[in-house]
Tab-separated table of C-alpha atoms in Angstrom:
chain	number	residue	atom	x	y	z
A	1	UNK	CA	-4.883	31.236	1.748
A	2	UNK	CA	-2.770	27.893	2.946
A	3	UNK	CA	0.310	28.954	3.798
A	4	UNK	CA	3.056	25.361	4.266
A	5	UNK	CA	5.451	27.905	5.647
A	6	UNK	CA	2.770	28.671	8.217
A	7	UNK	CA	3.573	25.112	9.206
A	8	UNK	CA	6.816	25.524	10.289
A	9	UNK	CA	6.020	28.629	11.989
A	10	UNK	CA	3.296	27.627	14.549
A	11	UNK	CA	4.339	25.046	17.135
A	12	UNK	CA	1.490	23.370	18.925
A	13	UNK	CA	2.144	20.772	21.036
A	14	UNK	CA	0.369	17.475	22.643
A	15	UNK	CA	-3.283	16.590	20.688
A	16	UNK	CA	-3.355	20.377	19.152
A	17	UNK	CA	-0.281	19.068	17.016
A	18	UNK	CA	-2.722	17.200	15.394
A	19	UNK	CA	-5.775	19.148	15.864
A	20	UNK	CA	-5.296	23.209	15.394
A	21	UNK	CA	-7.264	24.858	12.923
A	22	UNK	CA	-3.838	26.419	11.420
A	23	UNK	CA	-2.092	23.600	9.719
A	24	UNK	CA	-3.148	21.587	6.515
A	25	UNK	CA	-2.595	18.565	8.708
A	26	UNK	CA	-4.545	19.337	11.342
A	27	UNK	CA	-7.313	21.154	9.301
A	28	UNK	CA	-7.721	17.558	7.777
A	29	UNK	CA	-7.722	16.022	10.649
A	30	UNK	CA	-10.746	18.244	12.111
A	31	UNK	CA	-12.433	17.826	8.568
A	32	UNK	CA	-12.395	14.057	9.029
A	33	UNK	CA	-13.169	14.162	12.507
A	34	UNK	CA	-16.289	16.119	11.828
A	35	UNK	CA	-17.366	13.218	9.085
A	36	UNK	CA	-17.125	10.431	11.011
A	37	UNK	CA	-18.696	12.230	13.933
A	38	UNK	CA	-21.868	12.777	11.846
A	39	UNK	CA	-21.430	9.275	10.582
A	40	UNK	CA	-21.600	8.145	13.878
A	41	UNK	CA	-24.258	9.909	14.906
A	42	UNK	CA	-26.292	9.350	11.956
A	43	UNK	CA	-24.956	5.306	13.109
A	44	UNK	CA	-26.146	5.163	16.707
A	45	UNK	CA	-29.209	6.695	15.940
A	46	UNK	CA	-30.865	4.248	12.987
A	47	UNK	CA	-29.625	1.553	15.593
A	48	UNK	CA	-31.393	3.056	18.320
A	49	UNK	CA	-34.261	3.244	16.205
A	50	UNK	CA	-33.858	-0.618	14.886
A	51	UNK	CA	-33.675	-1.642	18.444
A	52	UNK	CA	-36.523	0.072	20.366
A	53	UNK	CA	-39.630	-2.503	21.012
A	54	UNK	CA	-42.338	-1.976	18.940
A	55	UNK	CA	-45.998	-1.409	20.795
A	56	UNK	CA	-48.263	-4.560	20.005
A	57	UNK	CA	-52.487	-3.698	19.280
A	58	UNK	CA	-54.195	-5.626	21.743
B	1	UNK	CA	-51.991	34.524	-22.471
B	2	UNK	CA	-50.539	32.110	-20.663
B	3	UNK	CA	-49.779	29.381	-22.821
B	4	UNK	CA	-48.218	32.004	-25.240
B	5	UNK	CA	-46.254	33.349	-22.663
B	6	UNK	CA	-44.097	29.630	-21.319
B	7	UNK	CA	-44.734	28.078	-25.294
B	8	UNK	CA	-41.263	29.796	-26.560
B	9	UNK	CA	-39.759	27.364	-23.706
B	10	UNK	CA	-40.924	24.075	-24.774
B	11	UNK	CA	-38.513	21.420	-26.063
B	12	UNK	CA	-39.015	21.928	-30.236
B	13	UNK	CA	-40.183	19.558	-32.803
B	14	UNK	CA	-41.007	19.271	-36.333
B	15	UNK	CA	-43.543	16.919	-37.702
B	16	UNK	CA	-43.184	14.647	-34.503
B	17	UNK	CA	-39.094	14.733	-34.551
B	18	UNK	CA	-37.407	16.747	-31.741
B	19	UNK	CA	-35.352	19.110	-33.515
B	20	UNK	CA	-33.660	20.483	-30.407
B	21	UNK	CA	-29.888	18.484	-30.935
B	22	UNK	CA	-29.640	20.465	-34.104
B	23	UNK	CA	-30.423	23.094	-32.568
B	24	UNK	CA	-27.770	22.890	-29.993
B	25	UNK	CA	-25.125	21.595	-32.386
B	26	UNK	CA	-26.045	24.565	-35.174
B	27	UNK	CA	-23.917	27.777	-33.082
B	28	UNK	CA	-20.495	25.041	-34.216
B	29	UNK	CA	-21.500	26.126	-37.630
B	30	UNK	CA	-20.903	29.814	-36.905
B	31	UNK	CA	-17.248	29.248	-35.852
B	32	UNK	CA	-15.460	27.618	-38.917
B	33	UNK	CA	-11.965	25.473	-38.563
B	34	UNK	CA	-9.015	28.031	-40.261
B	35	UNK	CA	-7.411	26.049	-42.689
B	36	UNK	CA	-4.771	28.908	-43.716
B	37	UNK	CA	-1.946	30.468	-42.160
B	38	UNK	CA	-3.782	33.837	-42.928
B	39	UNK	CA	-7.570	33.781	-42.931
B	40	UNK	CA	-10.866	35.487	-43.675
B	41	UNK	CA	-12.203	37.936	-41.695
B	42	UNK	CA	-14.916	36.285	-39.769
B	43	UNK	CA	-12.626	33.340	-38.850
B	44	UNK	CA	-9.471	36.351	-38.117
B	45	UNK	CA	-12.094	38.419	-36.174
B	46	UNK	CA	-13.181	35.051	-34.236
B	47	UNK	CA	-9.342	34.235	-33.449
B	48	UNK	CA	-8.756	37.514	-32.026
B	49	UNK	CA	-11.931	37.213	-29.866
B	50	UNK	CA	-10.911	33.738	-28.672
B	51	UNK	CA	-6.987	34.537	-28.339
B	52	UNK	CA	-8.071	37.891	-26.121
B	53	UNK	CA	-10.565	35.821	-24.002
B	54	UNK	CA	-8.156	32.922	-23.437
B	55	UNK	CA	-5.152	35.244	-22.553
B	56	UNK	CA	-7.151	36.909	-19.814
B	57	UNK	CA	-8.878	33.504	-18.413
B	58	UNK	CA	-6.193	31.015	-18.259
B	59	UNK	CA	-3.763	34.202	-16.937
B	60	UNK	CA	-4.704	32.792	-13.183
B	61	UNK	CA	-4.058	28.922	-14.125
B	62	UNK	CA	-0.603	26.672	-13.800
B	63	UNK	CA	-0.051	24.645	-16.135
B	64	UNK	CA	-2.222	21.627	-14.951
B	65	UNK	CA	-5.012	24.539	-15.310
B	66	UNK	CA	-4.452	25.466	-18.744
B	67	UNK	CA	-5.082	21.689	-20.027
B	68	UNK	CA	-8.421	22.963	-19.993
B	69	UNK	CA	-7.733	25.387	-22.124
B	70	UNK	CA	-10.056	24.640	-24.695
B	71	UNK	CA	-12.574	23.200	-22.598
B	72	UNK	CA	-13.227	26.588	-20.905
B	73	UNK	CA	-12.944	28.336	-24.155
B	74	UNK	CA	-15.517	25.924	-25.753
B	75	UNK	CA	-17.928	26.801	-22.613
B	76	UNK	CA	-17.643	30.493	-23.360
B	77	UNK	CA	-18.240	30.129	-27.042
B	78	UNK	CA	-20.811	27.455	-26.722
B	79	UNK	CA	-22.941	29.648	-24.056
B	80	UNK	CA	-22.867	32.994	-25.487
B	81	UNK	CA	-23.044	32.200	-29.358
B	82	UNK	CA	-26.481	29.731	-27.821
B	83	UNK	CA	-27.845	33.495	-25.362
B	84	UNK	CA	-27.029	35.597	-28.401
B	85	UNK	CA	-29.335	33.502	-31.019
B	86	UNK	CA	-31.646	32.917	-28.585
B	87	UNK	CA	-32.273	36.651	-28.937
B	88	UNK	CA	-33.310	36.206	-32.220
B	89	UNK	CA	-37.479	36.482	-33.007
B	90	UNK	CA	-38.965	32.843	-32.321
B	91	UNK	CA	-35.522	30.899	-31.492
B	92	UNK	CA	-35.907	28.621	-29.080
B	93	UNK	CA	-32.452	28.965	-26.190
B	94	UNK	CA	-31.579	25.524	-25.123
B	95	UNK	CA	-29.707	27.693	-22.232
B	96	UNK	CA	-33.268	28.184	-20.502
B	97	UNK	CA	-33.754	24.361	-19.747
B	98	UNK	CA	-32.618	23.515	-16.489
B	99	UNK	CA	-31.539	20.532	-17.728
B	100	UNK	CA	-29.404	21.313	-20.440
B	101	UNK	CA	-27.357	23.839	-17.588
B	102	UNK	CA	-26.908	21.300	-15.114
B	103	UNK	CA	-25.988	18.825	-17.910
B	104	UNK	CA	-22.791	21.373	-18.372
B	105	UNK	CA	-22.482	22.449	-14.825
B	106	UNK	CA	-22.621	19.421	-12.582
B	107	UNK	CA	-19.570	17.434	-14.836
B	108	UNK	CA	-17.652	20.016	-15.026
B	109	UNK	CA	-18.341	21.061	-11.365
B	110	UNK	CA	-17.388	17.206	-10.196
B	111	UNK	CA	-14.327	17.387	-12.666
B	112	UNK	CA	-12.896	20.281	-10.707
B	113	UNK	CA	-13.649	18.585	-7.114
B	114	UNK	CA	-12.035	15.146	-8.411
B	115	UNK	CA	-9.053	16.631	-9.757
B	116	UNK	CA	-8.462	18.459	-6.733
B	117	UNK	CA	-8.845	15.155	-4.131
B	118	UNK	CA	-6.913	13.364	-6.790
B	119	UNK	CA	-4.386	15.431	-6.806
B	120	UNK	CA	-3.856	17.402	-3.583
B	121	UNK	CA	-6.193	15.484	-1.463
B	122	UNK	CA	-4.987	16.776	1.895
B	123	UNK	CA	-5.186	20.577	0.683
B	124	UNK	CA	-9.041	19.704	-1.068
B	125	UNK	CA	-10.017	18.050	2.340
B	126	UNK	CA	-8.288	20.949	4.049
B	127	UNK	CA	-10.204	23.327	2.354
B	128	UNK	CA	-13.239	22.893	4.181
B	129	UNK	CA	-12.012	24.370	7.420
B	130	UNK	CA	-10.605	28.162	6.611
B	131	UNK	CA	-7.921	28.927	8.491
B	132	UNK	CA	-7.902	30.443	12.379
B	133	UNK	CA	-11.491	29.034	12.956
B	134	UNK	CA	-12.103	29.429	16.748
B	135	UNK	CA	-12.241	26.012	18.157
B	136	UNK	CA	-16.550	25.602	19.162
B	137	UNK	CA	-17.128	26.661	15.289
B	138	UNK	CA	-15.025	24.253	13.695
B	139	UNK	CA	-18.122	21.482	13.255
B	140	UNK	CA	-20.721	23.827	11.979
B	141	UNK	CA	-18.081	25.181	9.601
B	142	UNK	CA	-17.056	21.953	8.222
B	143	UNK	CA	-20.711	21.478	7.296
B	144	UNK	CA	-21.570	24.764	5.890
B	145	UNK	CA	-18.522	24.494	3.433
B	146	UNK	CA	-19.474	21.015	3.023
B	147	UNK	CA	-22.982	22.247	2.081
B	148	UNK	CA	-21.324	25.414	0.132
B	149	UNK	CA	-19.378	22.983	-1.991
B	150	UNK	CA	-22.181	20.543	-3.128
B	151	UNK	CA	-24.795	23.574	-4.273
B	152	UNK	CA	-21.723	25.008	-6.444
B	153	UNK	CA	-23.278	22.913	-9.766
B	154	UNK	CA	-26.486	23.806	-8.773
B	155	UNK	CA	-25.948	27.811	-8.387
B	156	UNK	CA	-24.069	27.481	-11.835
B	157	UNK	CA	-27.410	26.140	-13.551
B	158	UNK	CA	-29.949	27.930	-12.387
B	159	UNK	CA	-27.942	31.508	-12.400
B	160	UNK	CA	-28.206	31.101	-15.888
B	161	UNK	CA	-31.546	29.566	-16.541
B	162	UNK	CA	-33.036	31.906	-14.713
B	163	UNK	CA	-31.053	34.986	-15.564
B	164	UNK	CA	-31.925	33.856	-19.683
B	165	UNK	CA	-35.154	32.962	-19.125
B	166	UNK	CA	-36.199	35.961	-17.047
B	167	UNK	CA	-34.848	38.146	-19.649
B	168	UNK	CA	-36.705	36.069	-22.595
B	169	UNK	CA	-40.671	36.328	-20.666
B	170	UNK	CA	-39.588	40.340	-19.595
B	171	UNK	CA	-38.942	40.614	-23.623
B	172	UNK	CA	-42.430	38.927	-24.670
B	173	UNK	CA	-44.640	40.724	-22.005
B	174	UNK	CA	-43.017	44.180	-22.622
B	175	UNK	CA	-43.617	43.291	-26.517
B	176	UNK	CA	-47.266	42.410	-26.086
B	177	UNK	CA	-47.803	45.090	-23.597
B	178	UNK	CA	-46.470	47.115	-26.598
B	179	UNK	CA	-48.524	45.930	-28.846
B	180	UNK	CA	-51.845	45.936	-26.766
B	181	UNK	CA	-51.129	49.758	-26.093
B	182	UNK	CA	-51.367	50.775	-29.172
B	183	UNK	CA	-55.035	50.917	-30.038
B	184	UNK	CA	-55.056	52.875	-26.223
B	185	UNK	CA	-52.644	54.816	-26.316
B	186	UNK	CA	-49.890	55.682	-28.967
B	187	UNK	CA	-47.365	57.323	-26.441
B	188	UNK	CA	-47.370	55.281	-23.630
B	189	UNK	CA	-46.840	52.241	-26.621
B	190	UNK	CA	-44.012	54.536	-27.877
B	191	UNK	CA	-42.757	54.747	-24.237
B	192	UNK	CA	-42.973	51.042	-23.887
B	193	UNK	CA	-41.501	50.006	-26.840
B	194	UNK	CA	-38.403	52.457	-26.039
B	195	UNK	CA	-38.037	50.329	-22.850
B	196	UNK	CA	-38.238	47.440	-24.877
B	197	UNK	CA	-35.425	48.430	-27.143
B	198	UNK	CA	-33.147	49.308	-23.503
B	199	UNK	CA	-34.107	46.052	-22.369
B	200	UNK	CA	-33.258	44.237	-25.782
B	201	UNK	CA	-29.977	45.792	-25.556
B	202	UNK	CA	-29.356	44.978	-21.549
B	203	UNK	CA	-30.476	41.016	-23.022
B	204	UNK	CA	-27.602	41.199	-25.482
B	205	UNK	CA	-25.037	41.980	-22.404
B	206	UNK	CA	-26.837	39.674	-19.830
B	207	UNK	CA	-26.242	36.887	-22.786
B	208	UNK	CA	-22.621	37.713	-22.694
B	209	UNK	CA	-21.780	38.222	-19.404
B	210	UNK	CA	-23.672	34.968	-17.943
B	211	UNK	CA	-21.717	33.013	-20.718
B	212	UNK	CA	-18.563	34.421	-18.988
B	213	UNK	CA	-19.665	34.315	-15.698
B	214	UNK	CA	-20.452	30.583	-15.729
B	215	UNK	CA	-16.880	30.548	-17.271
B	216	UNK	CA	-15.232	32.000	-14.889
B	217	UNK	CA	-16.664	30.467	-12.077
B	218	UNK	CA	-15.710	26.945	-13.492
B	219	UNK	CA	-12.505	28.319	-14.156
B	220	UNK	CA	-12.313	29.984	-10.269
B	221	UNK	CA	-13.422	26.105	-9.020
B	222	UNK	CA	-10.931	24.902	-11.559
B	223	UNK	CA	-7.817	27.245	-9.855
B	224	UNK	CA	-8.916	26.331	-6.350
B	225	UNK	CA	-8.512	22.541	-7.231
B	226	UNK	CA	-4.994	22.956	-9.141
């Protein structure tokens, strides 16, 4: 299925270099990306969360 | 009815002891160490078995594969000497706890995956996006392999606990549907019970061919990770 000759063969350049869903590299690159995207999401939202004012009984 | 029916699955005792690590440990009885060059012919008729099934599992491995060799080939010969006496009238199967199958599954499962990111980390990490994946499916991809990947241990133990299981209650409520129809009817008893023998027999190759299915899926997650 993972070809490294496929890596020589494809030539991407600028930020698909790094991020094309043909190379090992760059399929571990989008692999990551997609982690620490959810991470961050999961991140911003508990601080959201933390942050918003609670209503006071009066 | 009821309680008959689930009893056979209960964890085993006798006077007050749970009995069920002997019970597990008593199939290593069946397979006896050869001490000679030239042996008897249960332990000759058990090498043959073992040499055959090795040959044709560990054809698909390197040679950082085949360390585990006798790991896989205790897995097969653990599971389906356990199914087979658990055919037997009254035996209790440790393969129908849930627990027992996970306890197998989920180490060896884990054992694969950390060999594989120890190893070849950026092809392991790789593997979660298959290759050519159009750019707006790449995140929903990486998630459903994620998700694909971490229910592996989980498929592995319940296949068989169910498939075992199932097969045990069909046995016991064909039987007593057997039995019940013979004071009402003598043929439809004799077709039952001739259903029951077909499904005895189909329970002898389901206990086989789940031991070598859970095999050769460790063995597949094993080759993926090598």
């Amino acid at each position: 299925m993972t070809n490294p000759e496929m890596d020589a063969q494809v030539h991407f350049t600028d930020i698909k270099k790094h991020f094309n869903s043909y190379t090992l590299t760059s399929r571990m690159n989008w692999v990551l990306a997609t982690y620490e995207g959810i991470a961050l999401m999961i991140l911003y939202f508990k601080l959201r969360s933390t942050k918003a004012p609670t209503v006071k009984a009066t | 009815m009821n309680e008959n029916l689930f009893a056979s699955f209960a964890a085993p005792s006798m006077m007050g002891l749970p009995i069920v690590v002997l019970i597990v440990m008593f199939p290593s009885v069946l397979f006896p160490t050869p001490s000679r060059l030239i042996n008897n012919r249960l332990i000759s008729i058990q090498q043959w078995l073992i040499q055959l099934t090795s040959k044709q599992m560990l054809a698909i491995h390197n040679q950082k594969g085949q360390t585990w060799a006798l790991m896989l080939m205790s897995l097969i010969l653990f599971i389906s000497s356990t199914n087979l006496l658990g055919l037997l009238p009254h035996s209790f199967t440790p393969t129908t706890q849930l627990s027992m199958n996970l306890g197998m599954a989920i180490p060896l499962w884990a054992g694969t995956v950390i060999t594989g990111f120890r190893y070849k980390t950026k092809a392991s990490l790789a593997h979660f996006l298959p290759q050519g994946t159009p750019l707006p499916l790449i995140p929903m991809l990486v998630v459903i392999e994620t998700i694909s990947l971490l229910i592996q241990p989980m498929a592995l133990a319940v296949r068989l606990t169910a498939n075992i299981t199932a097969g045990h209650l069909l046995i016991h409520l064909i039987g007593g549907a057997t039995l019940a129809l013979i004071n009402i009817s003598a043929t439809t008893a004799f077709i039952t019970f001739i259903i029951l023998i077909l499904l005895t027999i189909l329970e002898f190759a389901v206990a086989l061919i789940q031991a070598y299915v859970f095999t050769l899926l460790v063995s597949l997650y094993l080759h993926d990770n090598t």
